[in-house]
GROMACS .gro file of C-alpha atoms in nm:
model
  482
    1MET     CA    1  -1.389  -4.579   4.938
    2LYS     CA    2  -1.205  -4.688   4.622
    3ARG     CA    3  -1.510  -4.599   4.409
    4THR     CA    4  -1.530  -4.252   4.567
    5MET     CA    5  -1.157  -4.192   4.507
    6MET     CA    6  -1.192  -4.304   4.144
    7ILE     CA    7  -1.482  -4.061   4.084
    8LEU     CA    8  -1.280  -3.781   4.247
    9PHE     CA    9  -0.983  -3.867   4.024
   10LEU     CA   10  -1.201  -3.848   3.712
   11ILE     CA   11  -1.347  -3.514   3.816
   12LEU     CA   12  -0.998  -3.374   3.877
   13ALA     CA   13  -0.871  -3.515   3.550
   14LEU     CA   14  -1.155  -3.361   3.350
   15ALA     CA   15  -1.107  -3.030   3.528
   16CYS     CA   16  -0.735  -3.031   3.448
   17PHE     CA   17  -0.784  -3.148   3.090
   18PRO     CA   18  -1.096  -2.978   2.947
   19ALA     CA   19  -1.013  -3.108   2.597
   20LEU     CA   20  -1.050  -3.461   2.735
   21ALA     CA   21  -1.388  -3.368   2.882
   22GLN     CA   22  -1.499  -3.233   2.544
   23ALA     CA   23  -1.378  -3.547   2.367
   24GLU     CA   24  -1.565  -3.767   2.612
   25ALA     CA   25  -1.887  -3.565   2.569
   26THR     CA   26  -1.885  -3.509   2.194
   27ARG     CA   27  -1.903  -3.745   1.901
   28LEU     CA   28  -1.865  -3.587   1.558
   29THR     CA   29  -1.886  -3.723   1.204
   30ILE     CA   30  -1.788  -3.508   0.908
   31TYR     CA   31  -1.797  -3.603   0.542
   32GLU     CA   32  -1.554  -3.522   0.263
   33GLY     CA   33  -1.708  -3.392  -0.054
   34PRO     CA   34  -1.663  -3.576  -0.384
   35LYS     CA   35  -1.318  -3.537  -0.542
   36THR     CA   36  -1.490  -3.426  -0.863
   37MET     CA   37  -1.642  -3.123  -0.689
   38THR     CA   38  -1.495  -2.818  -0.519
   39SER     CA   39  -1.613  -2.670  -0.195
   40SER     CA   40  -1.805  -2.342  -0.213
   41GLN     CA   41  -1.610  -2.022  -0.261
   42THR     CA   42  -1.890  -1.834  -0.084
   43ALA     CA   43  -1.866  -1.991   0.261
   44ALA     CA   44  -1.594  -2.155   0.467
   45VAL     CA   45  -1.731  -2.353   0.762
   46SER     CA   46  -1.555  -2.552   1.032
   47VAL     CA   47  -1.686  -2.748   1.328
   48ASN     CA   48  -1.461  -2.810   1.628
   49GLY     CA   49  -1.176  -2.697   1.407
   50TYR     CA   50  -1.249  -2.943   1.123
   51GLU     CA   51  -1.319  -2.787   0.785
   52LEU     CA   52  -1.647  -2.892   0.625
   53PHE     CA   53  -1.723  -2.939   0.257
   54VAL     CA   54  -1.975  -2.673   0.153
   55TYR     CA   55  -2.213  -2.721  -0.140
   56ASP     CA   56  -2.359  -2.440  -0.351
   57VAL     CA   57  -2.724  -2.529  -0.408
   58MET     CA   58  -2.994  -2.365  -0.617
   59VAL     CA   59  -3.234  -2.116  -0.460
   60ASN     CA   60  -3.448  -1.844  -0.612
   61HIS     CA   61  -3.500  -1.493  -0.480
   62GLU     CA   62  -3.761  -1.401  -0.742
   63HIS     CA   63  -4.100  -1.366  -0.580
   64ILE     CA   64  -4.268  -1.350  -0.919
   65TRP     CA   65  -4.358  -1.652  -1.132
   66ASN     CA   66  -4.115  -1.670  -1.423
   67ALA     CA   67  -4.127  -1.966  -1.659
   68ASN     CA   68  -3.767  -1.897  -1.758
   69THR     CA   69  -3.626  -1.814  -1.417
   70GLN     CA   70  -3.256  -1.872  -1.357
   71PRO     CA   71  -3.185  -1.962  -0.994
   72THR     CA   72  -2.891  -1.834  -0.799
   73THR     CA   73  -2.707  -2.036  -0.534
   74THR     CA   74  -2.664  -2.040  -0.160
   75PRO     CA   75  -2.421  -2.244   0.056
   76MET     CA   76  -2.521  -2.560   0.243
   77THR     CA   77  -2.326  -2.806   0.456
   78TYR     CA   78  -2.392  -3.095   0.693
   79PHE     CA   79  -2.240  -3.317   0.960
   80ASP     CA   80  -2.351  -3.552   1.240
   81PHE     CA   81  -2.289  -3.501   1.610
   82GLU     CA   82  -2.379  -3.576   1.968
   83GLY     CA   83  -2.282  -3.350   2.256
   84LYS     CA   84  -2.154  -2.998   2.190
   85VAL     CA   85  -1.976  -2.849   1.890
   86ASN     CA   86  -1.837  -2.509   1.801
   87VAL     CA   87  -1.916  -2.375   1.454
   88SER     CA   88  -1.701  -2.112   1.281
   89ILE     CA   89  -1.802  -1.939   0.955
   90ASN     CA   90  -1.630  -1.706   0.713
   91MET     CA   91  -1.809  -1.567   0.408
   92PRO     CA   92  -1.550  -1.467   0.145
   93GLY     CA   93  -1.820  -1.470  -0.124
   94LEU     CA   94  -2.017  -1.180   0.020
   95GLU     CA   95  -1.970  -0.835  -0.132
   96LYS     CA   96  -1.950  -0.686   0.216
   97GLU     CA   97  -1.768  -0.824   0.519
   98VAL     CA   98  -1.993  -0.985   0.775
   99GLU     CA   99  -2.085  -0.733   1.042
  100SER     CA  100  -2.387  -0.911   1.192
  101ALA     CA  101  -2.543  -1.256   1.182
  102LYS     CA  102  -2.857  -1.433   1.297
  103VAL     CA  103  -2.904  -1.803   1.357
  104LEU     CA  104  -3.253  -1.930   1.281
  105PRO     CA  105  -3.494  -2.050   1.405
  106GLN     CA  106  -3.504  -1.779   1.668
  107ALA     CA  107  -3.654  -2.024   1.918
  108PHE     CA  108  -3.315  -2.193   1.948
  109GLY     CA  109  -3.191  -1.879   2.123
  110ILE     CA  110  -2.847  -1.890   1.960
  111VAL     CA  111  -2.669  -1.553   1.962
  112PRO     CA  112  -2.357  -1.579   1.742
  113GLN     CA  113  -2.039  -1.386   1.797
  114VAL     CA  114  -1.909  -1.179   1.507
  115GLN     CA  115  -1.546  -1.072   1.518
  116ASP     CA  116  -1.337  -0.953   1.223
  117GLY     CA  117  -1.588  -1.103   0.980
  118THR     CA  118  -1.589  -1.447   1.147
  119VAL     CA  119  -1.915  -1.583   1.286
  120SER     CA  120  -1.903  -1.840   1.566
  121PHE     CA  121  -2.153  -2.015   1.789
  122THR     CA  122  -2.211  -2.338   1.979
  123LEU     CA  123  -2.460  -2.615   1.903
  124THR     CA  124  -2.581  -2.861   2.163
  125GLU     CA  125  -2.868  -3.025   1.975
  126PRO     CA  126  -2.893  -3.177   1.626
  127GLY     CA  127  -3.124  -2.987   1.393
  128GLN     CA  128  -3.145  -2.761   1.092
  129TYR     CA  129  -2.985  -2.419   1.135
  130THR     CA  130  -2.990  -2.124   0.897
  131VAL     CA  131  -2.747  -1.833   0.927
  132VAL     CA  132  -2.840  -1.496   0.776
  133PHE     CA  133  -2.567  -1.236   0.735
  134ASN     CA  134  -2.596  -0.857   0.755
  135ASP     CA  135  -2.978  -0.883   0.768
  136ASN     CA  136  -2.980  -0.999   0.406
  137VAL     CA  137  -3.118  -1.338   0.303
  138ASN     CA  138  -2.892  -1.352  -0.002
  139LYS     CA  139  -2.631  -1.628   0.050
  140ALA     CA  140  -2.789  -1.748   0.373
  141LEU     CA  141  -2.604  -2.056   0.496
  142HIS     CA  142  -2.801  -2.375   0.568
  143ILE     CA  143  -2.636  -2.609   0.819
  144PHE     CA  144  -2.787  -2.953   0.864
  145ALA     CA  145  -2.653  -3.088   1.192
  146ASN     CA  146  -2.778  -3.445   1.191
  147PRO     CA  147  -2.797  -3.684   1.484
  148LEU     CA  148  -2.543  -3.965   1.470
  149GLU     CA  149  -2.634  -4.222   1.210
  150THR     CA  150  -2.771  -4.556   1.327
  151ASP     CA  151  -2.900  -4.873   1.165
  152VAL     CA  152  -2.675  -4.847   0.859
  153PRO     CA  153  -2.766  -5.127   0.616
  154ASP     CA  154  -2.520  -5.400   0.524
  155PRO     CA  155  -2.356  -5.322   0.187
  156ASN     CA  156  -2.331  -5.697   0.119
  157ASP     CA  157  -2.704  -5.750   0.154
  158PRO     CA  158  -2.842  -5.837  -0.194
  159ASP     CA  159  -3.150  -5.624  -0.123
  160VAL     CA  160  -2.940  -5.313  -0.055
  161PHE     CA  161  -2.832  -5.058  -0.316
  162TYR     CA  162  -2.529  -4.917  -0.133
  163ILE     CA  163  -2.396  -4.592  -0.281
  164GLY     CA  164  -2.066  -4.488  -0.125
  165PRO     CA  165  -1.894  -4.148  -0.113
  166GLY     CA  166  -1.827  -3.970  -0.441
  167GLU     CA  167  -2.020  -3.822  -0.730
  168TRP     CA  168  -2.239  -4.066  -0.920
  169VAL     CA  169  -2.444  -4.037  -1.239
  170MET     CA  170  -2.697  -4.318  -1.280
  171ASP     CA  171  -3.011  -4.404  -1.470
  172ALA     CA  172  -3.333  -4.401  -1.271
  173ILE     CA  173  -3.323  -4.644  -0.979
  174ALA     CA  174  -3.643  -4.847  -0.935
  175LEU     CA  175  -3.680  -5.003  -0.591
  176GLU     CA  176  -3.891  -5.315  -0.546
  177ASP     CA  177  -4.040  -5.496  -0.247
  178ASN     CA  178  -3.815  -5.521   0.061
  179GLN     CA  179  -3.529  -5.322  -0.095
  180THR     CA  180  -3.318  -5.046   0.058
  181LEU     CA  181  -3.125  -4.766  -0.106
  182TYR     CA  182  -2.845  -4.630   0.113
  183LEU     CA  183  -2.680  -4.303   0.013
  184SER     CA  184  -2.373  -4.256   0.230
  185GLY     CA  185  -2.245  -3.928   0.363
  186GLY     CA  186  -2.019  -3.761   0.108
  187ALA     CA  187  -2.216  -3.908  -0.183
  188VAL     CA  188  -2.380  -3.693  -0.452
  189LEU     CA  189  -2.620  -3.891  -0.670
  190HIS     CA  190  -2.744  -3.755  -1.003
  191SER     CA  191  -3.047  -3.975  -1.058
  192ILE     CA  192  -3.408  -4.029  -0.952
  193ILE     CA  193  -3.552  -4.290  -0.717
  194SER     CA  194  -3.877  -4.455  -0.817
  195VAL     CA  195  -4.088  -4.672  -0.587
  196ALA     CA  196  -4.391  -4.801  -0.781
  197ASN     CA  197  -4.633  -5.069  -0.661
  198ALA     CA  198  -4.382  -5.177  -0.398
  199SER     CA  199  -4.388  -5.233  -0.023
  200ASN     CA  200  -4.140  -5.237   0.267
  201VAL     CA  201  -3.892  -5.003   0.101
  202ARG     CA  202  -3.631  -4.788   0.275
  203ILE     CA  203  -3.435  -4.490   0.140
  204CYS     CA  204  -3.177  -4.359   0.386
  205GLY     CA  205  -2.831  -4.219   0.449
  206ARG     CA  206  -2.666  -3.879   0.468
  207GLY     CA  207  -2.585  -3.802   0.104
  208LEU     CA  208  -2.742  -3.577  -0.159
  209ILE     CA  209  -2.969  -3.645  -0.456
  210ASP     CA  210  -2.878  -3.365  -0.696
  211GLY     CA  211  -3.092  -3.272  -0.998
  212SER     CA  212  -2.863  -3.004  -1.140
  213ASP     CA  213  -2.782  -3.220  -1.444
  214TYR     CA  214  -3.140  -3.187  -1.568
  215PRO     CA  215  -3.281  -2.869  -1.726
  216ALA     CA  216  -3.600  -2.733  -1.570
  217TRP     CA  217  -3.893  -2.960  -1.651
  218ASN     CA  218  -4.078  -2.694  -1.853
  219GLN     CA  219  -3.792  -2.619  -2.090
  220ALA     CA  220  -3.794  -2.750  -2.447
  221GLY     CA  221  -3.696  -3.115  -2.465
  222SER     CA  222  -3.706  -3.165  -2.088
  223TYR     CA  223  -3.950  -3.341  -1.857
  224ALA     CA  224  -4.011  -3.382  -1.486
  225ARG     CA  225  -3.742  -3.574  -1.299
  226VAL     CA  226  -3.874  -3.615  -0.944
  227PRO     CA  227  -3.586  -3.711  -0.709
  228ILE     CA  228  -3.803  -3.940  -0.495
  229ASP     CA  229  -4.130  -4.055  -0.647
  230LEU     CA  230  -4.359  -4.295  -0.459
  231ASN     CA  231  -4.647  -4.437  -0.662
  232HIS     CA  232  -4.912  -4.679  -0.532
  233SER     CA  233  -4.669  -4.806  -0.269
  234LYS     CA  234  -4.691  -4.882   0.101
  235ASN     CA  235  -4.471  -4.913   0.409
  236VAL     CA  236  -4.199  -4.681   0.281
  237THR     CA  237  -3.938  -4.502   0.495
  238VAL     CA  238  -3.725  -4.209   0.380
  239GLU     CA  239  -3.471  -4.067   0.624
  240GLY     CA  240  -3.159  -3.858   0.661
  241ILE     CA  241  -3.082  -3.752   0.303
  242CYS     CA  242  -3.084  -3.416   0.123
  243LEU     CA  243  -3.264  -3.333  -0.202
  244VAL     CA  244  -3.118  -3.038  -0.392
  245ASN     CA  245  -3.144  -2.872  -0.734
  246SER     CA  246  -3.448  -3.071  -0.847
  247ASN     CA  247  -3.590  -2.976  -1.185
  248CYS     CA  248  -3.948  -2.998  -1.049
  249TRP     CA  249  -4.118  -3.147  -0.742
  250ASN     CA  250  -3.891  -3.297  -0.479
  251LEU     CA  251  -4.047  -3.573  -0.268
  252ASN     CA  252  -4.374  -3.684  -0.422
  253SER     CA  253  -4.613  -3.953  -0.303
  254TYR     CA  254  -4.914  -4.057  -0.509
  255SER     CA  255  -5.186  -4.299  -0.397
  256SER     CA  256  -4.951  -4.447  -0.138
  257LYS     CA  257  -5.000  -4.537   0.226
  258ASN     CA  258  -4.801  -4.587   0.546
  259VAL     CA  259  -4.508  -4.363   0.456
  260THR     CA  260  -4.266  -4.230   0.718
  261ILE     CA  261  -4.025  -3.946   0.638
  262ASP     CA  262  -3.774  -3.822   0.895
  263ASN     CA  263  -3.485  -3.573   0.886
  264VAL     CA  264  -3.510  -3.513   0.512
  265LYS     CA  265  -3.383  -3.179   0.386
  266ILE     CA  266  -3.502  -3.012   0.064
  267ILE     CA  267  -3.361  -2.701  -0.105
  268SER     CA  268  -3.518  -2.615  -0.439
  269GLY     CA  269  -3.502  -2.309  -0.664
  270ARG     CA  270  -3.664  -2.404  -0.993
  271GLN     CA  271  -4.012  -2.396  -1.144
  272ASN     CA  272  -4.273  -2.603  -0.962
  273GLY     CA  273  -4.018  -2.696  -0.699
  274ASP     CA  274  -4.277  -2.819  -0.446
  275GLY     CA  275  -4.122  -2.973  -0.135
  276PHE     CA  276  -4.314  -3.258   0.031
  277THR     CA  277  -4.617  -3.313  -0.192
  278PHE     CA  278  -4.876  -3.586  -0.142
  279GLN     CA  279  -5.170  -3.669  -0.369
  280SER     CA  280  -5.453  -3.904  -0.265
  281CYS     CA  281  -5.242  -4.060   0.010
  282THR     CA  282  -5.318  -4.207   0.352
  283ASP     CA  283  -5.117  -4.233   0.673
  284HIS     CA  284  -4.809  -4.025   0.589
  285THR     CA  285  -4.590  -3.870   0.860
  286VAL     CA  286  -4.310  -3.619   0.802
  287THR     CA  287  -4.098  -3.521   1.104
  288ASN     CA  288  -3.779  -3.330   1.186
  289SER     CA  289  -3.743  -3.215   0.826
  290PHE     CA  290  -3.669  -2.899   0.626
  291ALA     CA  291  -3.803  -2.750   0.301
  292ARG     CA  292  -3.686  -2.439   0.120
  293THR     CA  293  -3.879  -2.421  -0.205
  294TRP     CA  294  -3.969  -2.213  -0.508
  295ASP     CA  295  -4.328  -2.334  -0.493
  296ASP     CA  296  -4.550  -2.478  -0.221
  297SER     CA  297  -4.345  -2.625   0.063
  298LEU     CA  298  -4.587  -2.871   0.228
  299VAL     CA  299  -4.864  -2.978  -0.009
  300ILE     CA  300  -5.170  -3.204  -0.003
  301LYS     CA  301  -5.393  -3.269  -0.305
  302ASN     CA  302  -5.632  -3.526  -0.449
  303TYR     CA  303  -5.534  -3.669  -0.785
  304SER     CA  304  -5.711  -4.006  -0.792
  305GLY     CA  305  -5.908  -4.044  -0.470
  306SER     CA  306  -5.929  -3.922  -0.113
  307THR     CA  307  -5.657  -3.823   0.133
  308LYS     CA  308  -5.656  -3.908   0.503
  309GLY     CA  309  -5.416  -3.914   0.795
  310ILE     CA  310  -5.131  -3.679   0.698
  311THR     CA  311  -4.900  -3.534   0.966
  312PHE     CA  312  -4.624  -3.275   0.931
  313LYS     CA  313  -4.448  -3.230   1.266
  314ASN     CA  314  -4.141  -3.045   1.395
  315MET     CA  315  -4.044  -2.893   1.063
  316GLN     CA  316  -3.886  -2.580   0.922
  317VAL     CA  317  -4.008  -2.413   0.604
  318TRP     CA  318  -3.869  -2.134   0.386
  319THR     CA  319  -4.106  -2.050   0.099
  320ASP     CA  320  -3.965  -1.824  -0.172
  321LEU     CA  321  -4.272  -1.861  -0.396
  322ALA     CA  322  -4.632  -1.978  -0.334
  323GLN     CA  323  -4.773  -2.119  -0.010
  324SER     CA  324  -4.603  -2.269   0.295
  325MET     CA  325  -4.876  -2.512   0.406
  326GLU     CA  326  -5.116  -2.575   0.119
  327ILE     CA  327  -5.421  -2.799   0.080
  328GLY     CA  328  -5.536  -2.777  -0.282
  329TYR     CA  329  -5.591  -2.628  -0.527
  330GLU     CA  330  -5.659  -2.966  -0.688
  331THR     CA  331  -5.894  -3.153  -0.454
  332ASP     CA  332  -6.062  -3.388  -0.706
  333LYS     CA  333  -5.839  -3.410  -1.009
  334GLY     CA  334  -5.945  -3.773  -1.047
  335LEU     CA  335  -6.315  -3.685  -1.079
  336THR     CA  336  -6.403  -3.941  -0.811
  337LEU     CA  337  -6.728  -3.969  -0.620
  338ASP     CA  338  -6.740  -3.804  -0.277
  339PRO     CA  339  -6.370  -3.711  -0.249
  340GLU     CA  340  -6.236  -3.605   0.090
  341ILE     CA  341  -5.925  -3.460   0.247
  342SER     CA  342  -5.936  -3.521   0.621
  343ASP     CA  343  -5.742  -3.578   0.942
  344VAL     CA  344  -5.449  -3.357   0.853
  345LEU     CA  345  -5.213  -3.218   1.119
  346PHE     CA  346  -4.950  -2.946   1.086
  347GLU     CA  347  -4.776  -2.926   1.425
  348ASP     CA  348  -4.467  -2.745   1.553
  349ILE     CA  349  -4.396  -2.582   1.218
  350THR     CA  350  -4.154  -2.290   1.195
  351VAL     CA  351  -4.183  -2.078   0.882
  352LEU     CA  352  -3.848  -1.900   0.859
  353TYR     CA  353  -3.960  -1.690   0.563
  354ASN     CA  354  -4.272  -1.676   0.350
  355PHE     CA  355  -4.211  -1.439   0.061
  356HIS     CA  356  -4.515  -1.481  -0.159
  357LYS     CA  357  -4.866  -1.615  -0.096
  358PRO     CA  358  -5.049  -1.732   0.219
  359VAL     CA  359  -4.874  -1.918   0.496
  360ILE     CA  360  -5.181  -2.130   0.581
  361SER     CA  361  -5.412  -2.208   0.292
  362ILE     CA  362  -5.697  -2.440   0.196
  363HIS     CA  363  -5.792  -2.388  -0.167
  364ASN     CA  364  -6.077  -2.629  -0.242
  365SER     CA  365  -6.123  -2.549  -0.609
  366ASP     CA  366  -6.295  -2.877  -0.695
  367ASP     CA  367  -6.579  -3.058  -0.513
  368ALA     CA  368  -6.406  -3.227  -0.217
  369PHE     CA  369  -6.516  -3.232   0.145
  370VAL     CA  370  -6.214  -3.097   0.336
  371HIS     CA  371  -6.251  -3.146   0.709
  372ASP     CA  372  -6.079  -3.209   1.042
  373ILE     CA  373  -5.768  -3.007   0.971
  374VAL     CA  374  -5.546  -2.894   1.261
  375TYR     CA  375  -5.263  -2.639   1.267
  376ARG     CA  376  -5.093  -2.642   1.608
  377ASN     CA  377  -4.797  -2.434   1.729
  378ILE     CA  378  -4.717  -2.254   1.404
  379VAL     CA  379  -4.444  -1.989   1.428
  380VAL     CA  380  -4.393  -1.753   1.135
  381GLU     CA  381  -4.068  -1.568   1.184
  382ASN     CA  382  -4.104  -1.356   0.870
  383ALA     CA  383  -4.441  -1.319   0.696
  384MET     CA  384  -4.319  -1.112   0.401
  385MET     CA  385  -4.591  -1.184   0.142
  386GLN     CA  386  -4.506  -0.983  -0.171
  387GLY     CA  387  -4.411  -1.025  -0.536
  388ASP     CA  388  -4.669  -1.088  -0.809
  389ASN     CA  389  -4.946  -1.206  -0.578
  390GLY     CA  390  -5.157  -0.892  -0.633
  391ASN     CA  391  -5.407  -0.876  -0.351
  392ASN     CA  392  -5.334  -1.233  -0.249
  393LYS     CA  393  -5.116  -1.139   0.048
  394GLU     CA  394  -5.312  -1.320   0.316
  395LEU     CA  395  -5.163  -1.483   0.620
  396ILE     CA  396  -5.451  -1.735   0.617
  397GLU     CA  397  -5.673  -1.809   0.318
  398MET     CA  398  -5.953  -2.064   0.275
  399THR     CA  399  -6.165  -2.060  -0.040
  400LEU     CA  400  -6.428  -2.256  -0.233
  401GLN     CA  401  -6.380  -2.113  -0.580
  402ASN     CA  402  -6.274  -2.236  -0.920
  403SER     CA  403  -5.918  -2.165  -1.019
  404ALA     CA  404  -5.681  -2.224  -1.306
  405TRP     CA  405  -5.614  -2.566  -1.148
  406SER     CA  406  -5.978  -2.676  -1.119
  407THR     CA  407  -6.082  -3.005  -1.275
  408VAL     CA  408  -6.443  -3.005  -1.152
  409ARG     CA  409  -6.598  -2.676  -1.265
  410ASP     CA  410  -6.973  -2.721  -1.219
  411GLU     CA  411  -6.976  -2.849  -0.860
  412PHE     CA  412  -6.822  -2.726  -0.537
  413GLY     CA  413  -6.724  -2.879  -0.206
  414SER     CA  414  -6.701  -2.758   0.151
  415ILE     CA  415  -6.455  -2.697   0.436
  416ASP     CA  416  -6.545  -2.789   0.794
  417ASN     CA  417  -6.387  -2.823   1.137
  418VAL     CA  418  -6.055  -2.644   1.105
  419LEU     CA  419  -5.855  -2.560   1.418
  420ILE     CA  420  -5.562  -2.320   1.433
  421ASP     CA  421  -5.429  -2.351   1.786
  422GLY     CA  422  -5.115  -2.151   1.849
  423LEU     CA  423  -5.015  -1.913   1.571
  424THR     CA  424  -4.729  -1.670   1.633
  425VAL     CA  425  -4.615  -1.416   1.375
  426ILE     CA  426  -4.294  -1.242   1.474
  427ASN     CA  427  -4.230  -1.010   1.178
  428THR     CA  428  -4.423  -0.883   0.875
  429ALA     CA  429  -4.316  -0.693   0.564
  430ASP     CA  430  -4.475  -0.363   0.668
  431GLY     CA  431  -4.480  -0.405   1.045
  432LYS     CA  432  -4.860  -0.446   1.042
  433VAL     CA  433  -5.101  -0.736   1.083
  434SER     CA  434  -5.142  -0.917   0.751
  435ARG     CA  435  -5.491  -0.975   0.615
  436SER     CA  436  -5.665  -1.314   0.619
  437ARG     CA  437  -5.965  -1.430   0.418
  438LEU     CA  438  -6.235  -1.700   0.426
  439SER     CA  439  -6.462  -1.724   0.122
  440GLY     CA  440  -6.730  -1.988   0.065
  441HIS     CA  441  -6.932  -2.034  -0.253
  442SER     CA  442  -7.305  -2.074  -0.187
  443ASP     CA  443  -7.564  -2.178   0.069
  444ASP     CA  444  -7.483  -2.541  -0.010
  445ASN     CA  445  -7.106  -2.499  -0.028
  446ARG     CA  446  -6.981  -2.336   0.287
  447ILE     CA  447  -6.684  -2.293   0.518
  448THR     CA  448  -6.793  -2.390   0.869
  449ASN     CA  449  -6.651  -2.430   1.220
  450VAL     CA  450  -6.312  -2.263   1.193
  451THR     CA  451  -6.154  -2.186   1.531
  452LEU     CA  452  -5.849  -1.968   1.590
  453ARG     CA  453  -5.693  -1.993   1.933
  454ASN     CA  454  -5.378  -1.853   2.096
  455VAL     CA  455  -5.290  -1.613   1.815
  456SER     CA  456  -5.006  -1.363   1.863
  457ILE     CA  457  -4.899  -1.120   1.592
  458LEU     CA  458  -4.612  -0.875   1.631
  459GLY     CA  459  -4.610  -0.938   2.005
  460ASN     CA  460  -4.982  -0.871   2.054
  461SER     CA  461  -5.244  -1.127   2.153
  462ILE     CA  462  -5.524  -1.131   1.893
  463THR     CA  463  -5.866  -1.213   2.036
  464ASP     CA  464  -6.117  -1.075   1.784
  465LEU     CA  465  -6.171  -1.110   1.412
  466LYS     CA  466  -6.131  -0.737   1.346
  467ALA     CA  467  -5.784  -0.727   1.502
  468MET     CA  468  -5.704  -1.041   1.303
  469LYS     CA  469  -5.804  -0.856   0.982
  470LEU     CA  470  -6.000  -1.166   0.889
  471SER     CA  471  -6.262  -1.108   0.619
  472ILE     CA  472  -6.552  -1.354   0.598
  473ASP     CA  473  -6.819  -1.372   0.327
  474ASP     CA  474  -7.183  -1.472   0.364
  475TYR     CA  475  -7.109  -1.839   0.309
  476CYS     CA  476  -6.912  -1.895   0.630
  477ASP     CA  477  -7.051  -2.005   0.968
  478GLY     CA  478  -6.905  -2.076   1.307
  479ILE     CA  479  -6.586  -1.872   1.263
  480THR     CA  480  -6.444  -1.790   1.608
  481ILE     CA  481  -6.124  -1.659   1.764
  482GLU     CA  482  -6.037  -1.724   2.126
   0.00000   0.00000   0.00000
């Protein structure tokens, strides 16, 4: 009886005091920006009434390769929460007052309210959210709503590099066996993290690694400064942080194995700004992460040997230039015997925008055997392929031809056993089905056993190759659509 009366009392109390109910249900962590920086003048964002610090980060709206490109900026902010939060946005930096807004991905089903230029909506799940205003991608706002942070390392541990809030400029940080680098929320680190020939390394936190201090890698007197560079290492974890304004690639792994990446966010607007890029690696998993790039977003290549066991799962991609999910072009840069790229999975990938070249691509321009590749539940919200790609506007492209990136020029490889199971394209640049292309090389170098299943484009189920606009040359066998 007492227990029943207590439960009834709590129900009545929460009904009479909804603010108390909200406080009980929601946990929220926000982070002040560094005192040396000012919050964006483009966007003002609050969550549950608390003002957030907003960063202006480099992006690039040119869909044409330009060695001297000058990026523009877009606003980005982040916080951690559990429960339910209300987000409010004003955009004083737009030329025109906000009249409409969309929250992406569309699958989240969030319909924002717009009143007197203010955008508001509710979030109930952590994730990456992008807000587009007035149907214009310029100054789109990226909101990284993280889950609550757990397993924070001890700052007094001698094997922990603990970087607290604030803006920091440091020389390159080289992590060794059993070391952790923790970048706290509210921290902006101008440096690079190197993990070479090391094992059992962790890089984590909520802060930013910012490459804006470095000129683009291809400019006179500059060189590549990769924010996180793994080299011949194993058992590495990277989680929670943001990589912005890199002067080249963002998160690179070379000849490494057993790497786990979770909830890492990349926004990049400069030349060769590849997102997650792995060369000759084994057993890498990337989950719950985000990449907006001015070059390939998710990339697999061979630089010194074979690649096996790579998974990208539950990710969002925005590709301003080049390909969204790319295998190649370099598939045997190390000139090794019998190179392979195999057992690769792209699953639950949402491509918010692809503005340039193919969304799904395997470019085997050396002599590798590329096989057992799966794309599952791929949603392309905007397949807008355009710019300087000429006729290379395919949705899907697989080729066995030399290219400007070829190392092996007198031998060719093959592609076999590729499954695309669940491909949905919501919007295209011209409102029509985009072309796709498969092109082998010779009788001995073929593309074989490619299956497309559960394909929907512009709301229509696609069940034959003609409707798919898929061209196939004489060196392809076993190409089916179901």
